[in-house]
Coordinates of C-alpha atoms in Angstrom, one line a residue:
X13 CA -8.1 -114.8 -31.9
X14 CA -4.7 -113.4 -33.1
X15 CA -4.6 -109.7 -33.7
X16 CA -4.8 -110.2 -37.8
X17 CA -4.7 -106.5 -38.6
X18 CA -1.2 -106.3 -37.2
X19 CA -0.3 -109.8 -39.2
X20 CA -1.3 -108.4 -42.2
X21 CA 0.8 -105.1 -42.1
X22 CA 3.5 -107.1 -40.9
X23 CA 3.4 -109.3 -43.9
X24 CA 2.7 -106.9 -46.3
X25 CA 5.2 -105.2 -45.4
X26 CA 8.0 -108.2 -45.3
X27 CA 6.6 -108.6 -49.1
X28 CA 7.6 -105.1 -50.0
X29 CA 11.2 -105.1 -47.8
X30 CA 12.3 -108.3 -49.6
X31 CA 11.2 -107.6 -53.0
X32 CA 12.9 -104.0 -52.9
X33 CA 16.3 -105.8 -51.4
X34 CA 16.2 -108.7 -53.1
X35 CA 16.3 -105.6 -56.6
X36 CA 13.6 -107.7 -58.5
X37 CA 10.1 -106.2 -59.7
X38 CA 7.8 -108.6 -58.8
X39 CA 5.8 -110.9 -57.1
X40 CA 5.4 -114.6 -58.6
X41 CA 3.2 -117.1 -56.6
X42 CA 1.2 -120.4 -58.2
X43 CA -2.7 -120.0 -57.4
X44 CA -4.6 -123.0 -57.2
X45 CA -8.4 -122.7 -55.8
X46 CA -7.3 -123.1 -52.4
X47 CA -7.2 -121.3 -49.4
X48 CA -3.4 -120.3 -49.0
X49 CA -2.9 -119.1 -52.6
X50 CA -5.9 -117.2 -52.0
X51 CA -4.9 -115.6 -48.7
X52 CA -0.8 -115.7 -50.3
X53 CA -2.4 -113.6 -53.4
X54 CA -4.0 -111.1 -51.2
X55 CA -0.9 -110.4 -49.3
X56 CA 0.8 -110.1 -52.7
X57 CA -1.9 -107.7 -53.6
X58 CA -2.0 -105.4 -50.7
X59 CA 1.9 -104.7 -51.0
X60 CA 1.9 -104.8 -54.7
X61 CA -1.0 -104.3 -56.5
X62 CA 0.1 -103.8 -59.9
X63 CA 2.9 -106.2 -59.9
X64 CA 1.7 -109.3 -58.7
X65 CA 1.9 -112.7 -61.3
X66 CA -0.2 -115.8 -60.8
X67 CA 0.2 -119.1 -62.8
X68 CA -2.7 -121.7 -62.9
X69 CA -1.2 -125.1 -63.8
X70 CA -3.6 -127.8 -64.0
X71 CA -3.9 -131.3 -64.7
X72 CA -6.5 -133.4 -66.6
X73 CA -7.4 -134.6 -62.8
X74 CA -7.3 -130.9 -61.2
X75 CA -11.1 -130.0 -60.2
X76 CA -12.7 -128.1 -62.7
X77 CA -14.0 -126.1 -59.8
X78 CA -10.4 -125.3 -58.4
X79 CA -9.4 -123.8 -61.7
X80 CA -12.3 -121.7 -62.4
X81 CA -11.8 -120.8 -58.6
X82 CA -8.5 -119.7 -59.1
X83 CA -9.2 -117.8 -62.3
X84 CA -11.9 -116.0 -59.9
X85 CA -9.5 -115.0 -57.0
X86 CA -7.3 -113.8 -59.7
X87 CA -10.3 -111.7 -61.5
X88 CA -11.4 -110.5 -57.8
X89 CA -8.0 -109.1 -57.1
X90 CA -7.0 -107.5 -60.2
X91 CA -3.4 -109.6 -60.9
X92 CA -2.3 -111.0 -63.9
X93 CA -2.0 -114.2 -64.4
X94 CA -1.7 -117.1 -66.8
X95 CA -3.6 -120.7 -67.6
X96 CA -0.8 -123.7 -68.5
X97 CA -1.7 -126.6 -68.7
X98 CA 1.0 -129.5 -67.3
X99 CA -0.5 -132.1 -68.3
X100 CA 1.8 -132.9 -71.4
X101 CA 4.3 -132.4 -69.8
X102 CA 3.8 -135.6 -67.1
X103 CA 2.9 -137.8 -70.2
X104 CA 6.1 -136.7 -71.2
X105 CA 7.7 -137.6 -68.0
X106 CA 5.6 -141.3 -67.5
X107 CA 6.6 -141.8 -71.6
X108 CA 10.5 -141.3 -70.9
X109 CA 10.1 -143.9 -67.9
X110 CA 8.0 -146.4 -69.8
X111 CA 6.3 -147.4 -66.5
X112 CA 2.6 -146.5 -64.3
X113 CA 3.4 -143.7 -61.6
X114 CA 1.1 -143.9 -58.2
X115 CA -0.7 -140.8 -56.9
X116 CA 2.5 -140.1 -54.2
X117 CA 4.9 -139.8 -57.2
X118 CA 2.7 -138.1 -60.1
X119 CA 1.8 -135.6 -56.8
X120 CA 5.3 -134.8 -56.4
X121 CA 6.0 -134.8 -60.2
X122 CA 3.4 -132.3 -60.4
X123 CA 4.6 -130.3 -57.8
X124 CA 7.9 -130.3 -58.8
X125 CA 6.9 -129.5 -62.3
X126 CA 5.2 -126.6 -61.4
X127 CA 7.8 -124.8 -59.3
X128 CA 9.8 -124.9 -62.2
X129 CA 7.5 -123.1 -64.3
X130 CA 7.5 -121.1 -61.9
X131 CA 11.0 -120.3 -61.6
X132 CA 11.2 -120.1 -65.2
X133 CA 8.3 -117.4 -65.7
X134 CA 10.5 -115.5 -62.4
X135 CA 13.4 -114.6 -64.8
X136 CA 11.1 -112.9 -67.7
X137 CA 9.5 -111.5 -64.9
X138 CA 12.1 -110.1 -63.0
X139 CA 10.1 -111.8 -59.9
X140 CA 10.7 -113.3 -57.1
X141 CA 8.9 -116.7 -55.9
X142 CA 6.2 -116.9 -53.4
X143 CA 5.6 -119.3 -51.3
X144 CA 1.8 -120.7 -50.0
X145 CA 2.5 -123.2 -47.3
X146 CA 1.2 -122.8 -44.1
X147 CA 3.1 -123.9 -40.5
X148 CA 0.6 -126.9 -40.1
X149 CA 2.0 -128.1 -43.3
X150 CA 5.6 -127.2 -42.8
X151 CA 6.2 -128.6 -39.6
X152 CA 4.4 -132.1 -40.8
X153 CA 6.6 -132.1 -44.1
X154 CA 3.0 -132.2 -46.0
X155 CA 4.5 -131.5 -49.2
X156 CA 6.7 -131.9 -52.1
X157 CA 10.8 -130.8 -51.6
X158 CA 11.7 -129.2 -54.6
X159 CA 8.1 -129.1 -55.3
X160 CA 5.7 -126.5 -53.8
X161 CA 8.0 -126.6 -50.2
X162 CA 10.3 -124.4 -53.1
X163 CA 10.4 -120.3 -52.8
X164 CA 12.1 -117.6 -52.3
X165 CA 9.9 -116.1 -49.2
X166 CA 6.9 -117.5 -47.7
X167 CA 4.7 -114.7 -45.8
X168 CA 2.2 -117.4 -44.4
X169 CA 4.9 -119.7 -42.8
X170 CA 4.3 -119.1 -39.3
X171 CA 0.6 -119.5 -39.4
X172 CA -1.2 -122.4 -38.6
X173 CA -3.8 -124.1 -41.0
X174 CA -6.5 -123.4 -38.5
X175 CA -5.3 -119.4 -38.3
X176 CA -5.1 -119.3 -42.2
X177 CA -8.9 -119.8 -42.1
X178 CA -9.3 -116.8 -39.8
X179 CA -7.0 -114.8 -41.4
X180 CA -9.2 -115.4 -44.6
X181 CA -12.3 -114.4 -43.2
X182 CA -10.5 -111.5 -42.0
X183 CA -8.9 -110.1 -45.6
X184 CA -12.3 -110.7 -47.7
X185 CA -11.1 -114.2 -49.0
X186 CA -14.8 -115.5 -50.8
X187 CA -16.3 -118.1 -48.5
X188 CA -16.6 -120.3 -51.1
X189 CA -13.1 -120.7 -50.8
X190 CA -12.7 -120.6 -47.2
X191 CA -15.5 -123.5 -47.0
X192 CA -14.1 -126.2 -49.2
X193 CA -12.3 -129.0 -47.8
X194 CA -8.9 -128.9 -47.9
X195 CA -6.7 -130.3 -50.3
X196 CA -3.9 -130.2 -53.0
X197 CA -6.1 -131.4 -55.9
X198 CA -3.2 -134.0 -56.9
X199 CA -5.8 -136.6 -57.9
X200 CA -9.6 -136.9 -57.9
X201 CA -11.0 -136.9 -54.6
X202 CA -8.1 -136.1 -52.6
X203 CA -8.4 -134.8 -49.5
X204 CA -5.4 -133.2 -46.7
X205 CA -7.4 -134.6 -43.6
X206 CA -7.9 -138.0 -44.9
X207 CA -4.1 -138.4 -46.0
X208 CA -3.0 -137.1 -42.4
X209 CA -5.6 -138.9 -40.8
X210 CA -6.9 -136.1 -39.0
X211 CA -8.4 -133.0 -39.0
X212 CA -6.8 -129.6 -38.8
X213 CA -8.3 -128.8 -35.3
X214 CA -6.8 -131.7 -33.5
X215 CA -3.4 -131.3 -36.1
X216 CA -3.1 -127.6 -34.9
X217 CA -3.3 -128.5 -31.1
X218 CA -0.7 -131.2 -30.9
X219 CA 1.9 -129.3 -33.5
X220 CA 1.2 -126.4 -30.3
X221 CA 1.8 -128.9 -27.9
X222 CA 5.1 -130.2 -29.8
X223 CA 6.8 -127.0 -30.1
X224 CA 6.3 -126.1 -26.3
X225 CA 7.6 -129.7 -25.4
X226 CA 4.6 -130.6 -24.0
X227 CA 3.0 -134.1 -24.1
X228 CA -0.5 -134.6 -25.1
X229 CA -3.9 -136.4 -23.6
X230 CA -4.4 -137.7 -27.2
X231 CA -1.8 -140.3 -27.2
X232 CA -2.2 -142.0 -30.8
X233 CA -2.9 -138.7 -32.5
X234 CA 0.2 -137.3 -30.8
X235 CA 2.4 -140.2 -31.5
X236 CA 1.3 -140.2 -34.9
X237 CA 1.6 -136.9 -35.6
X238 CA 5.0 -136.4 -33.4
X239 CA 6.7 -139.5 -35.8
X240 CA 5.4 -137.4 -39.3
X241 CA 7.1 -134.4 -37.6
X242 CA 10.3 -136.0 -36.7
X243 CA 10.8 -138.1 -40.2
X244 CA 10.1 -134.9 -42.0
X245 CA 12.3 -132.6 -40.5
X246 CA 15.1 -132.7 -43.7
X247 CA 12.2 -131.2 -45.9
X248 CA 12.4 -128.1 -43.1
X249 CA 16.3 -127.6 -43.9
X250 CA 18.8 -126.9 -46.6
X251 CA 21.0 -130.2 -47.5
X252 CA 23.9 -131.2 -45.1
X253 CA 26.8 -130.6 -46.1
X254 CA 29.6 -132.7 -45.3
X255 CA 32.3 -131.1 -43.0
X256 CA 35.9 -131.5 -43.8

């Protein structure tokens, strides 16, 4: 097991150096229910206690169970926060395009919605962004460009999923949290593992085996999982731009 305590000051104290550079106030991050916004929050908490945001922004599909979750972290750890509901604003969205979205587009919609309200409560708040996506996640391109992949930092980028659940255990993150299946709540019944096709265990050893160029015994899973990797890799970069 990683050394956790030493994570922790470390990222506590990238938190404060940034947000003191950077001449903003304070810390902005989206909380949904979930594990990394819970273990993201904490962080925020630690370095700033008194000026850490949160937005909740649900859909009509979000789990009942996330949000009241999320209003619970929130409660636990003493930042302020606010409810919105985005839900008008994707009927909005599917009325101006007259046509039925799937689940991969009104995810990303959502997403991407979001992170605006995000960076639009920032400038009244004088904050910065904060990101909640963990390495497993990052390196497999599981998640929305321009969407939740958006920040301004991101303390909990170099840890794998399967750390974040240690690390959890390790800052007082409520088990009920750290117990639920994983998943981005972007429709009913949606579930991380399933949409990957595996769990985080076997996930987390090939993405190790990947970046130490080594090849794996588990040759579908590391196929599969070495191809998401490789067609993903523009969501890990800023956009090319053309040399003259």
């Amino acid at each position: 097991m990683r050394n956790y305590n030493h994570i922790e000051s470390v990222l506590v104290d990238f938190l404060k150096n940034y947000l003191m550079k950077s001449g903003a106030k304070n810390l902005l991050l989206g909380v949904s229910g979930g594990l990394d916004s819970a273990v993201v929050a904490t962080l925020c908490m630690h370095a700033m206690s008194k000026n850490t945001y949160a937005l909740i922004m649900p859909t009509d599909a979000s789990s009942l169970k996330n949000v009241n979750d999320a209003v619970d972290i929130c409660n636990k750890l003493e930042i302020h926060f606010k409810i919105l509901n985005i839900q008008n604003i994707l009927n909005a969205f599917k009325n101006c395009i007259d046509e039925d979205l799937s689940h991969i587009r009104m995810g990303n919609l959502s997403a991407r919605v979001r992170m605006s309200l995000l960076y639009d409560y920032s400038v009244s708040l004088n904050a910065i962004v904060i990101g909640t996506s963990n390495k497993s996640e990052l390196m497999l391109g599981y998640g929305t460009i321009f969407g939740d992949l958006a920040c301004a930092i991101n303390p909990i980028g170099e840890l794998y999923k399967t750390e974040i659940f240690e690390f959890a255990r390790y800052l007082g993150v409520d088990d009920t949290i750290i117990q639920k299946s994983p998943s981005a709540d972007l429709w009913e019944g949606q579930s991380d593992e399933e949409d990957i096709g595996y769990s985080y265990e076997t996930i987390d050893r090939i993405l190790k085996e990947i970046e130490m160029g080594k090849c794996s015994n588990e040759e579908k899973a590391f196929n599969d999982i070495s191809k998401r990797v490789n067609l993903n890799q523009f969501k890990r970069q800023m956009p090319l731009i053309a040399r003259i």
